[in-house]
XYZ file of C-alpha atoms in Angstrom:
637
model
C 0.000 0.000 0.000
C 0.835 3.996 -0.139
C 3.395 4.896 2.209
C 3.506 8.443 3.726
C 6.499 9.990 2.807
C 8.287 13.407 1.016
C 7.906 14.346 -2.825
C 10.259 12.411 -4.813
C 12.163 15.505 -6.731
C 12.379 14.611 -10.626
C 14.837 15.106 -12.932
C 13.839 17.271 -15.624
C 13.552 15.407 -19.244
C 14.622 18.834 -21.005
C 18.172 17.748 -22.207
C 20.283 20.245 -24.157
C 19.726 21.604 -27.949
C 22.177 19.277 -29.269
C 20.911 16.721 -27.586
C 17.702 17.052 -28.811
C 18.857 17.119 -32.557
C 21.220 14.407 -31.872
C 18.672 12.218 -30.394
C 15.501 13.437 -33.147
C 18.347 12.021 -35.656
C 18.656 8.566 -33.578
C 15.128 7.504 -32.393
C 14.533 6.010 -35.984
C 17.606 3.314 -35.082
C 17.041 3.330 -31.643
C 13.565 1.860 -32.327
C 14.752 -0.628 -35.116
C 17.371 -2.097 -32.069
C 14.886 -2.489 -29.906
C 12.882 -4.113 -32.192
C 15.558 -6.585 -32.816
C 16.303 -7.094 -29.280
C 12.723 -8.519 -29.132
C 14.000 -11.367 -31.814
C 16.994 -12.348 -29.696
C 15.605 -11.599 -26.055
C 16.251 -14.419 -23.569
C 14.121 -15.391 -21.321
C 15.347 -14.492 -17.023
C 16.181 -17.528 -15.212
C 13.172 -18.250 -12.886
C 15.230 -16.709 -9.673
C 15.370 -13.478 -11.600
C 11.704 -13.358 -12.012
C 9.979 -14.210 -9.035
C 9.763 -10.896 -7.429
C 7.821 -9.267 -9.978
C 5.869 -12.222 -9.719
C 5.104 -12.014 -5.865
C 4.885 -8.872 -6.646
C 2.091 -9.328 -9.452
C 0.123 -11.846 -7.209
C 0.153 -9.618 -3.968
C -1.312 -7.120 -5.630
C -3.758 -9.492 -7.033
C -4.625 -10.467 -3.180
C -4.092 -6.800 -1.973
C -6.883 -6.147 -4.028
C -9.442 -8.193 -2.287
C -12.534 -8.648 -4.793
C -15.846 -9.177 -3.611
C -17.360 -12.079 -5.531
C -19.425 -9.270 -7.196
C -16.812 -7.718 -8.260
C -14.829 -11.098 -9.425
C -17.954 -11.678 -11.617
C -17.874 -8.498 -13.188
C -14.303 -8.952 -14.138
C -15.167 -11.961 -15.580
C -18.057 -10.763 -17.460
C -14.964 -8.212 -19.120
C -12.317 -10.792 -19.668
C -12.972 -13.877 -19.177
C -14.276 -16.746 -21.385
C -17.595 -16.205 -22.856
C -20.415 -18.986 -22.459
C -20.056 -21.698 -25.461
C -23.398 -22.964 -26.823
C -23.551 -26.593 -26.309
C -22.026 -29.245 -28.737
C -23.845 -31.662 -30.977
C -23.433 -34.678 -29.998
C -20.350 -36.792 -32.644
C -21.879 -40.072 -32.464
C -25.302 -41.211 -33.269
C -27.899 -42.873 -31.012
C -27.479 -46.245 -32.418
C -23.606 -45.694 -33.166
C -22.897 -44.894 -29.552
C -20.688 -47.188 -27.294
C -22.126 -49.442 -25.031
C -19.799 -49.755 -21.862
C -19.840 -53.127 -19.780
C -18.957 -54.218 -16.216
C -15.996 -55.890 -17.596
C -14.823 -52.965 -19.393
C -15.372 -50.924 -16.009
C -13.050 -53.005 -14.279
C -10.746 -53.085 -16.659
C -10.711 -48.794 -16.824
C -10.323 -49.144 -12.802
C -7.284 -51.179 -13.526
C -5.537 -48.818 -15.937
C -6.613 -45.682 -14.492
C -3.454 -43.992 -12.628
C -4.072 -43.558 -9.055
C -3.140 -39.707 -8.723
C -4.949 -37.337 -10.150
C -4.028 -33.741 -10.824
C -7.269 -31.484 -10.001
C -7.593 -28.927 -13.221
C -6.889 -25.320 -11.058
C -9.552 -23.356 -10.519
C -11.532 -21.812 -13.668
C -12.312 -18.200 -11.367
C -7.973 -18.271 -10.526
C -7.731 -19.279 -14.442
C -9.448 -16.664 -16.028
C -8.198 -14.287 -14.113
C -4.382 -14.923 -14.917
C -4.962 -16.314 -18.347
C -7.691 -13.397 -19.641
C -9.448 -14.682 -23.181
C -10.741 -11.066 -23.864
C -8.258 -8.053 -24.001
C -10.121 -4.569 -23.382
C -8.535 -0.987 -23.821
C -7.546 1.715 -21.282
C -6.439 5.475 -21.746
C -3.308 6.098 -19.755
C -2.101 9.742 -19.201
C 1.877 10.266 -17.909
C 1.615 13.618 -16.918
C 5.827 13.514 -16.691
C 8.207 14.086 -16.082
C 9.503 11.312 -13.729
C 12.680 10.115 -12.977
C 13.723 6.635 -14.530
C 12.663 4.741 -11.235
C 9.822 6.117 -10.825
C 9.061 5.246 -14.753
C 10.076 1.744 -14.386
C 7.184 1.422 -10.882
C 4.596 3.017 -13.653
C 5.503 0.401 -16.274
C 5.789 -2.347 -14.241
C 2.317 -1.371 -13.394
C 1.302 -1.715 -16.638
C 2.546 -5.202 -17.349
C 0.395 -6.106 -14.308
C -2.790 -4.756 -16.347
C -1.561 -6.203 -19.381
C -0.877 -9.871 -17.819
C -4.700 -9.302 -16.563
C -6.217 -8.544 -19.883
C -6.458 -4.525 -19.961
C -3.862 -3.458 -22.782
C -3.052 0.558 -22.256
C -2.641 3.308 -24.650
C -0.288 5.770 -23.062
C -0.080 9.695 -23.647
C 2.895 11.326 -22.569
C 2.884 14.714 -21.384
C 5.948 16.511 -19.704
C 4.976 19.401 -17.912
C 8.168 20.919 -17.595
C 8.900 21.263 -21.182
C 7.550 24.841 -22.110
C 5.451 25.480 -24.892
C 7.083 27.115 -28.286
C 10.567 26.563 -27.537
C 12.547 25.128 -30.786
C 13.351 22.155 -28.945
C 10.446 21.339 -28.012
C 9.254 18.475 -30.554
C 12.309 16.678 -30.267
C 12.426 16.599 -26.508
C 8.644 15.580 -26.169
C 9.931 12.668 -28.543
C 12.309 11.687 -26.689
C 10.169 11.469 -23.457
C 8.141 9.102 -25.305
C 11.063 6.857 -26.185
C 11.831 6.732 -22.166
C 8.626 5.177 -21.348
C 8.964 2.919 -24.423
C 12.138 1.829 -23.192
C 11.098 1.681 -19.720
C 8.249 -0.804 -20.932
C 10.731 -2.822 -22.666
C 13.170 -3.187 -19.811
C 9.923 -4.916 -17.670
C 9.501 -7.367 -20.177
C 6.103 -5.462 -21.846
C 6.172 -5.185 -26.168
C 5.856 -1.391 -26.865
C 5.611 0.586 -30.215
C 6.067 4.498 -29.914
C 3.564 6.151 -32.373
C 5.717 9.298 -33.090
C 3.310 10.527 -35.590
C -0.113 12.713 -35.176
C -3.232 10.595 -35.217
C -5.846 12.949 -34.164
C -7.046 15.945 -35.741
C -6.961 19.748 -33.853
C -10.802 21.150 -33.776
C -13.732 19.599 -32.563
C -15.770 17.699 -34.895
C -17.769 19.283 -37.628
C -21.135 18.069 -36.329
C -20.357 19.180 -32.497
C -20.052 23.190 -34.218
C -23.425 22.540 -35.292
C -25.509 20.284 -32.751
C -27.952 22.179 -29.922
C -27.790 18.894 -27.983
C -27.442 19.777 -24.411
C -23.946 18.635 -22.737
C -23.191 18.179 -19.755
C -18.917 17.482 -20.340
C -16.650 19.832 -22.130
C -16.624 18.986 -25.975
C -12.583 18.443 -27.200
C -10.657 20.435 -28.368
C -9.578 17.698 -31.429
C -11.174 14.531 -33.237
C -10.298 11.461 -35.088
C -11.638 9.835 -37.815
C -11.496 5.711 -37.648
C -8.810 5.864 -39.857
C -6.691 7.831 -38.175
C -6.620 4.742 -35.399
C -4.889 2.393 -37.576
C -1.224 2.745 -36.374
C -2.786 1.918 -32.867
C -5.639 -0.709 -34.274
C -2.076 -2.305 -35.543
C 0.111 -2.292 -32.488
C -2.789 -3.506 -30.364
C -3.314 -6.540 -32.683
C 0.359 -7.350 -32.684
C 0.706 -7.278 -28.659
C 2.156 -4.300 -28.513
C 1.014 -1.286 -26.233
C 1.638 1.917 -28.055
C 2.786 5.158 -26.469
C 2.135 8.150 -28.072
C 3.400 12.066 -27.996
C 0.689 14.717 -27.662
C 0.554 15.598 -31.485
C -2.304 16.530 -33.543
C -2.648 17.704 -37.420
C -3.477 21.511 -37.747
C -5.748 22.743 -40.613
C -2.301 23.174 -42.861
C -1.860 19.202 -41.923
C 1.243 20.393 -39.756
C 2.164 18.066 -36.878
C 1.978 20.504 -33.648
C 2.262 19.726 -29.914
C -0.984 19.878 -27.950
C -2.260 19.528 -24.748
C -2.597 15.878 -23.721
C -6.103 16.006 -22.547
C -7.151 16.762 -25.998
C -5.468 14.130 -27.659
C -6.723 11.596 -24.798
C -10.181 12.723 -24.925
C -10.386 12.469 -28.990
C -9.021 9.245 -28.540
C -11.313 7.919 -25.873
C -14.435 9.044 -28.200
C -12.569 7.588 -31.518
C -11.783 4.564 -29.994
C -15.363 4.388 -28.837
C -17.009 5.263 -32.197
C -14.817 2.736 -33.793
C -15.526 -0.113 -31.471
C -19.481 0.728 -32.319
C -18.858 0.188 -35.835
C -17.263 -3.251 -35.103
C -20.101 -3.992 -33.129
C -22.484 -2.857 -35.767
C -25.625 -5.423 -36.517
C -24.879 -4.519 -40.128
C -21.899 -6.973 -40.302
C -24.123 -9.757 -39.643
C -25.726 -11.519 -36.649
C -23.296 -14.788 -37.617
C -19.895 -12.740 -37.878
C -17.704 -12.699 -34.552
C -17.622 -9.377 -32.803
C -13.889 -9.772 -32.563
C -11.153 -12.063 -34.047
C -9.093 -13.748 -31.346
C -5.686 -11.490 -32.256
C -8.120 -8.070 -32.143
C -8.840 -6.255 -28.891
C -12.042 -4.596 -27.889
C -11.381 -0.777 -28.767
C -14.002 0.529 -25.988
C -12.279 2.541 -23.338
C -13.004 0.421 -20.299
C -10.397 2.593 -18.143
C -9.255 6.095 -17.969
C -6.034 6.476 -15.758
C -4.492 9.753 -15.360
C -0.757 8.769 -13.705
C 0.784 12.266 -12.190
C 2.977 12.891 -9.048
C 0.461 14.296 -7.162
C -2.086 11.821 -7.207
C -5.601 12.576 -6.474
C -8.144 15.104 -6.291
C -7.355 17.020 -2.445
C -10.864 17.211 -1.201
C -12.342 20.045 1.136
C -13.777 17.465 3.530
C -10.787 15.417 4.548
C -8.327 18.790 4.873
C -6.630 18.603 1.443
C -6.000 15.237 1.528
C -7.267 13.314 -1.777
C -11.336 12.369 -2.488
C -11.826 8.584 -2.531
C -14.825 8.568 -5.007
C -16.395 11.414 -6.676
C -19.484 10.884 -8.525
C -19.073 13.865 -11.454
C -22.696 14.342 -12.551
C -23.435 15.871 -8.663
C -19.949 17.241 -7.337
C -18.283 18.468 -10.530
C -18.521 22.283 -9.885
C -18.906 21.796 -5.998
C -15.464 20.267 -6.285
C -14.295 23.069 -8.656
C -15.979 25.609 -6.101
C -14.443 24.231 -2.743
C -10.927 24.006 -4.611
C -8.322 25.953 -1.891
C -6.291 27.646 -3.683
C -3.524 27.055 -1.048
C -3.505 23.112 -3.326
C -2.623 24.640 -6.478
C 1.272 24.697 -5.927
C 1.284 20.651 -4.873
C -1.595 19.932 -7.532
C -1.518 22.141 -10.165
C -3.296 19.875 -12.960
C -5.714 18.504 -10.469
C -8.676 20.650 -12.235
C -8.026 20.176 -15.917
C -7.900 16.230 -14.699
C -10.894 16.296 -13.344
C -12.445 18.374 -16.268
C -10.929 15.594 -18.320
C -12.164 12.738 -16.688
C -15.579 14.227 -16.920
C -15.365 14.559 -20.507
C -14.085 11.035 -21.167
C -16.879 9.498 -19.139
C -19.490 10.602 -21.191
C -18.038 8.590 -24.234
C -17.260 5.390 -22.283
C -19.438 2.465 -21.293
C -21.734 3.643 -18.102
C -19.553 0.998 -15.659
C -16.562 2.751 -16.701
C -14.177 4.615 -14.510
C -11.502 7.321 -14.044
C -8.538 7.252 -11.291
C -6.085 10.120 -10.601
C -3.279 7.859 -9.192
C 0.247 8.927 -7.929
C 3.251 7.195 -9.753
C 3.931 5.368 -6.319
C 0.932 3.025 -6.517
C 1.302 0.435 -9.500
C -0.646 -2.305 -7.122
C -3.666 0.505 -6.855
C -4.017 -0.123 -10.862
C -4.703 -3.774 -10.383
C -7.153 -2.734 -7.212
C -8.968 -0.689 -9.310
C -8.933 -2.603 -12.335
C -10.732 -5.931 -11.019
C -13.017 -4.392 -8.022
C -14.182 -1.008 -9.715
C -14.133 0.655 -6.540
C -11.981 3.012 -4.702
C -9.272 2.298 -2.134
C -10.997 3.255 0.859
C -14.869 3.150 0.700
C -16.076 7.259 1.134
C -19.221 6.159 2.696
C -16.961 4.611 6.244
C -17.293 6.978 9.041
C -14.945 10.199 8.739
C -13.208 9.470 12.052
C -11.976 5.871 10.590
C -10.845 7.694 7.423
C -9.075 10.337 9.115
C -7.274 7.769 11.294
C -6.127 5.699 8.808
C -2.458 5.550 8.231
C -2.994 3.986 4.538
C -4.934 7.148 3.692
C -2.282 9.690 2.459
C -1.507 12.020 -0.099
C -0.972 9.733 -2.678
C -3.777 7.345 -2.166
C -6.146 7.446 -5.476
C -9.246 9.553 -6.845
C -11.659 7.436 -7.985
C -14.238 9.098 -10.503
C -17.399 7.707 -11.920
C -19.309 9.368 -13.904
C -22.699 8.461 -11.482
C -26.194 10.008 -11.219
C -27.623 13.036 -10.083
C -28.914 13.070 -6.006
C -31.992 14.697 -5.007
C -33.810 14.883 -1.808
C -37.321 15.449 -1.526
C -40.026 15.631 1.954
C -42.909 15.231 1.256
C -44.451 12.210 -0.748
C -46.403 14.508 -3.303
C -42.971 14.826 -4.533
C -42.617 10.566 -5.286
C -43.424 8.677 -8.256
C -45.054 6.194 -6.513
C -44.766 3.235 -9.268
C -41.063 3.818 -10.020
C -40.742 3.935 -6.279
C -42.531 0.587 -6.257
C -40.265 -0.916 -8.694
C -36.986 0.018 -7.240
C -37.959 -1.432 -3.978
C -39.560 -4.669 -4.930
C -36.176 -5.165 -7.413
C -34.349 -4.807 -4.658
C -35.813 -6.688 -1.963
C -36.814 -9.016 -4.014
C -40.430 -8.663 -2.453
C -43.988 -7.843 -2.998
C -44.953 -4.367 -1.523
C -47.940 -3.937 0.761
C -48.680 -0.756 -1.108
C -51.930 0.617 0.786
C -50.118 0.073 4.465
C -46.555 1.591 3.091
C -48.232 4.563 1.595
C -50.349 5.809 4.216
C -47.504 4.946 6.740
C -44.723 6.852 4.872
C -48.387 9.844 4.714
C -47.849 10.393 8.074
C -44.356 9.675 9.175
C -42.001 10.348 6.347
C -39.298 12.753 6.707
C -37.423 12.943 3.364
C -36.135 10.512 0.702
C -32.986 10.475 -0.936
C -33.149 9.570 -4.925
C -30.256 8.639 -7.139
C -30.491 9.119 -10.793
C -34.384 8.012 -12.155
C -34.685 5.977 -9.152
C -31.733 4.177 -9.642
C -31.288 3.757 -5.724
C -33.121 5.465 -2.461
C -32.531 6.157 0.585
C -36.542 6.474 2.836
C -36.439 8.324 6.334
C -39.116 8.677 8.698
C -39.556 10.389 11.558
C -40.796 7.896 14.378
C -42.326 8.800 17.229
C -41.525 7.813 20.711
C -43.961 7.091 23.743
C -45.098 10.122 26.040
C -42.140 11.564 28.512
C -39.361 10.565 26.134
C -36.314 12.951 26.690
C -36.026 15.132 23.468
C -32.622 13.789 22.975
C -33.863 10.760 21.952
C -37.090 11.010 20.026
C -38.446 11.587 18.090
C -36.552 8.980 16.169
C -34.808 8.991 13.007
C -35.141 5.904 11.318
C -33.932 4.582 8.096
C -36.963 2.769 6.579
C -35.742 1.431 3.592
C -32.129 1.630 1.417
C -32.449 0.750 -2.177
C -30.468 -0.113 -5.102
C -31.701 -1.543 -8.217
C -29.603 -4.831 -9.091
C -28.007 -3.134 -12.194
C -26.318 -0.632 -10.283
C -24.984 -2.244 -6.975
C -21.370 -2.039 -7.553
C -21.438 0.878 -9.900
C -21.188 3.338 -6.379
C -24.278 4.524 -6.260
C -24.645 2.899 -2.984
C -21.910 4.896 -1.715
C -23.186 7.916 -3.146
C -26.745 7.508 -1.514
C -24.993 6.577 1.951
C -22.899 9.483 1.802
C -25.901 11.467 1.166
C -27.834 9.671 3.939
C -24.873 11.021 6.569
C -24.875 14.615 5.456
C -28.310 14.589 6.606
C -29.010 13.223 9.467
C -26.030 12.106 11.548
C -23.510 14.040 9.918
C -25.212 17.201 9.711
C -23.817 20.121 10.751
C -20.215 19.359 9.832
C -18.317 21.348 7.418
C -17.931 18.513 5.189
C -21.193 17.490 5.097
C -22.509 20.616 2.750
C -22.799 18.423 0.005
C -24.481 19.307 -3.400
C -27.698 16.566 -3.151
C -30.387 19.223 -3.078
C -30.811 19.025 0.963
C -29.714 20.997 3.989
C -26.449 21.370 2.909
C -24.991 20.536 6.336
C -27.024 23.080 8.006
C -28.752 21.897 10.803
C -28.183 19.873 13.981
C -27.189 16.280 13.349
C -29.424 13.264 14.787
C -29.130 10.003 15.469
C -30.198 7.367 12.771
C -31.375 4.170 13.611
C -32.301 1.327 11.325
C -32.857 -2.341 11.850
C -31.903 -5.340 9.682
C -32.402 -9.395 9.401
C -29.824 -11.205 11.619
C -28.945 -13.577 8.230
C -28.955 -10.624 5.850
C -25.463 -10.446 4.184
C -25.664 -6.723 4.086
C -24.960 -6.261 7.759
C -21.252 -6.761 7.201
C -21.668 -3.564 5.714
C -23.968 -2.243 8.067
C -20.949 -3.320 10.860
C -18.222 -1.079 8.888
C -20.481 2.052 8.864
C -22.937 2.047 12.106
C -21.793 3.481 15.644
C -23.448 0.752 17.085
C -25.457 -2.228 17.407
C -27.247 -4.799 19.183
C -28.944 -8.717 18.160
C -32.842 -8.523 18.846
C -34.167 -11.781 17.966
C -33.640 -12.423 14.335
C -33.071 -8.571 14.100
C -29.707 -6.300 14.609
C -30.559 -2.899 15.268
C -27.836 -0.483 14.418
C -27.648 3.178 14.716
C -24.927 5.952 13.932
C -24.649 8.551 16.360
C -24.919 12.090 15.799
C -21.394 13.198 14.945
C -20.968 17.057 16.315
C -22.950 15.739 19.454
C -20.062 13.094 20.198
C -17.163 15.638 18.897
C -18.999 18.227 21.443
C -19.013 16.232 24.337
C -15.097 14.759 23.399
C -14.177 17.963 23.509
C -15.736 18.735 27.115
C -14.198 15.703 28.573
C -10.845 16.428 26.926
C -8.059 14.262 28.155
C -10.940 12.365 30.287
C -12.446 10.700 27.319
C -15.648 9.486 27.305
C -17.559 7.273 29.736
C -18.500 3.494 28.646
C -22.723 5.073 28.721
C -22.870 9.093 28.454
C -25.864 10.705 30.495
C -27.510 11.628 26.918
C -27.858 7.872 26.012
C -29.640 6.454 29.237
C -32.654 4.895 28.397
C -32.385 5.420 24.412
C -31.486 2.334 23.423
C -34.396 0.655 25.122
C -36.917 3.588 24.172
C -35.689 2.382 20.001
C -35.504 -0.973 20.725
C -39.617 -0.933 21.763
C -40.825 1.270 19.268
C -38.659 0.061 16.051
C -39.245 -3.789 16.429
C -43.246 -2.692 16.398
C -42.949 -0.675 12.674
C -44.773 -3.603 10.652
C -43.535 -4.855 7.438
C -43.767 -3.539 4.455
C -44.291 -6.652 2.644
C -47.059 -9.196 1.626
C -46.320 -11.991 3.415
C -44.025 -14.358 2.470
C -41.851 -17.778 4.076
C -38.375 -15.883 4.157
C -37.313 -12.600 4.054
C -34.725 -11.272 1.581
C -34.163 -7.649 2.080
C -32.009 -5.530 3.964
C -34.216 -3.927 6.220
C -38.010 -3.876 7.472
């Protein structure tokens, strides 16, 4: 994992002017040896490779995949379901074994037997289908820290996603005469640096996309909600890459593009990645077109899927800094609802230790919108090659954003450099009152997600007169339902009335995707979060304004949720075949820390006397939802 530790200083890539002519003059033979270094390369003895290899499969376990998220890797790379075969042999032409013949295969048959390895730990290290991802080097770095980056990307290659890098140096400044030659010859380091860890790469020293947006985006009144780029490609200006991916071969390219006087002129990288992403995309469509025939494969064995699957943007600053963990990075950031708040809440105290932060978010935005909705983005810092693997076969972020903030904050693993993940997710909305509710898309998410029948008369009129607000992801892609419960005569005020979470949602098609995170995080800036600074999210509610409350839900004892339930809740307790949980209200407990000070706090604070027993009667009597059924399914009431 990250390690906390100083800025690595980099050596500057600008070399001399008569370097730069000397080497412009060379990279022509430099390639051709390397080429024919491939033809004579021999093979490390097995001592010399078994670090990268621990290496390689720690990573693997480092990554920890849900079996969720193994099955969506699977679903990318792995083997695709084979119809079943016709039988060779006729009815009548089929063998007839005999007891004799039995005994005589007992005889023969050896008596160890290797077990075939298992086809999950197969496909995984032996991936039948190869995808694409978009790699930005936003260089320079120093040759160490390229050869961590590229050994990084032989670990995504071995696992099936082939890259297509874009080199960018920072440090090289724009119009000097130099300047082509030098940018060349930064892309021949990380070509060479490839090489050295045993990957084939093929530097594409030419432009292959074309400066100005497309002709049809000039003209189109189609709202957007991404920045349109600032070049294009047409699907044949892919070719040298359609080539080097179909020969094995990951090709690294300089930020060039063709000017209107077809002039090959530097760029900025985020154009040329983003006219990429949506060429690559376009093209893959076309192979994928029903108009080559239902019968004709989608892709020959030798051919790799062109669709974007991955956008990672490799700097030395890593992620995103984030205004609710005091600078240091955000773990997830769903674009379509914290874009501009993130732009907004930017300090510009960050700007010397992230300067391209911004434009790499802008870019990841833009990307998004081309690639395939379970797509993602990471802003990664050169010093975490195993976070590419993480990220590749889970989807998710290193740390989950929904855990409490205390358990973030006090996590050592959680530094400067741990990644940005960005999605390009849903919109959040809250609404109070149930005027506001489509009641049959309502219906639908919750029955698809508990897998139940709703008692609609009894839910309705109950969430009439006790709802307090509902928090809705997308169309209904996920809720989160909150009522207001309330609590027998002579309760203290600091414990009802109640806050309870009634229901928490997520259609099937998007658990994993992190709208569940989104919807939790949501869930804490209003109720026990609220108040906080870093709970004035953008989701359409109080914008942590307010005093924070208690929320208490319950859940099956045998529902496989609650380990999740466990990571996030303050507290719980077994009632029956029930676990109640509840988070407590965080600026109450930071209040009274602070009055104790060095004292701490006491095992049972005056505050919660008697509350635990006052929601323990009244939440086990809330009836069910549900028509009744033999077993329950669902996460909660």
């Amino acid at each position: 994992m990250l390690a906390p530790s100083a800025r690595v200083g980099c050596r500057s890539a600008i070399a001399p002017a008569s370097a730069h002519a000397r080497s412009a003059q060379t990279f022509k033979a430099f390639y051709a040896t390397i080429r024919s270094l491939r033809q004579t390369y021999e093979p490390p003895e097995p001592d010399d490779v078994e670090p990268s290899e621990k290496d390689f499969i720690l990573s693997l376990l480092r990554a920890n995949p849900s079996l969720r998220d193994t099955k969506s890797y699977l679903a990318s790379f792995g083997p695709r379901p084979q119809p079943p075969k016709s039988p060779a042999l006729r009815p009548e032409e089929t063998p007839v074994s005999t007891e004799k013949d039995v005994a005589a295969d007992a005889e023969t048959k050896p008596p160890d037997i290797k077990l075939a390895p298992s086809p999950v730990v197969a496909s995984i290290l032996n991936p039948v289908h190869r995808r694409t991802a978009l790699i930005k080097l936003q260089a320079p770095f120093t040759d160490r820290q390229l050869e961590s980056i590229a050994r990084g990307m032989v670990y995504l290659e071995k696992l099936g996603l082939v890259s297509v890098i874009v080199v960018e140096n920072d440090q090289l400044p724009r119009g000097d005469s130099g300047e082509r030659a030098a940018m060349l010859e930064e892309t021949m380091r990380v070509v060479n640096a490839l090489e050295k860890q045993g990957a084939r790469a093929r530097p594409v020293l030419g432009a292959v996309v074309r400066l100005g947006p497309k002709p049809e985006d000039e003209t189109s009144t189609e709202p957007r909600d991404y920045t349109i780029p600032e070049a294009h490609t047409f699907p044949s200006d892919l070719v040298h890459i359609r080539s080097a991916l179909r020969a094995g071969e990951i090709p690294v390219l300089a930020p060039l593009a063709l000017d209107s006087f077809c002039r090959s002129v530097r760029v900025d990288a985020n154009d040329v990645i983003a006219a990429l992403v949506r060429g690559m995309a376009e093209v893959a469509a076309l192979d994928s077109s029903p108009a080559l025939g239902e019968d004709s494969p989608s892709l020959s064995p030798d051919e790799v899927d062109l669709t974007p699957l991955r956008l990672m943007i490799i700097t030395r600053e890593g992620g995103v800094p984030s205004y609710a963990r005091q600078g240091m990075p955000h773990l997830l950031v769903n674009l379509t609802s914290e874009y501009q708040y993130i732009r907004e809440t930017f300090d510009p105290r960050w700007k010397a230790a992230h300067p391209t932060a911004l434009s790499n978010l802008e870019l990841a935005r833009t990307c998004l919108a081309f690639m395939p909705p379970t797509s993602s983005a990471v802003m990664v810092s050169h010093r975490s090659p195993s976070h590419l693997i993480g990220n590749l076969i889970t989807n998710k972020p290193a740390f989950s954003s929904s855990l409490p903030h205390a358990l973030l904050q006090g996590n050592r693993k959680l530094t400067p450099h741990t990644p940005t993940l960005l999605r390009r997710g849903l919109p959040i909305r809250v609404v109070r009152t149930v005027q506001e509710l489509d009641k049959r898309k309502m219906r639908t998410l919750l029955e698809k997600s508990f897998r139940r029948e709703l008692e609609e008369d009894a839910f309705w009129q109950r969430m009439e007169r006790d709802l307090d607000f509902v928090i809705i992801a997308g169309d209904y892609a996920g809720a989160a339902i909150v009522t207001r419960e309330p609590c027998p005569p002579g309760t203290p005020s600091a414990i009802g009335p109640i806050t309870y979470l009634d229901k928490f949602a997520v259609l099937p098609k998007h658990q994993g995707d992190g709208t569940v995170d989104f919807l939790w995080v949501a869930l804490h800036d209003e109720t026990y979060g609220l108040g906080l600074p870093f709970s004035a999210n953008p989701n359409g509610g109080k914008e942590g304004k307010g005093e924070g409350r208690d929320l208490v839900w319950r859940s099956r004892a045998d529902n496989p949720v609650n380990k999740w339930y466990f990571e996030r809740s303050t507290g719980h307790v077994r009632q029956g075949d029930w676990v109640l949980f509840w988070c407590d209200a965080e600026v109450r407990l930071k209040t009274e820390e602070g009055r104790r000070a060095n004292a701490g706090l006491s095992y049972l604070e005056d505050w919660e006397r008697g509350r635990l027993a006052t929601w323990t009667d009244v939440v086990m009597k809330i009836p069910s939802s549900w028509k009744p059924k033999t077993k329950q399914i669902g996460n909660a009431s």
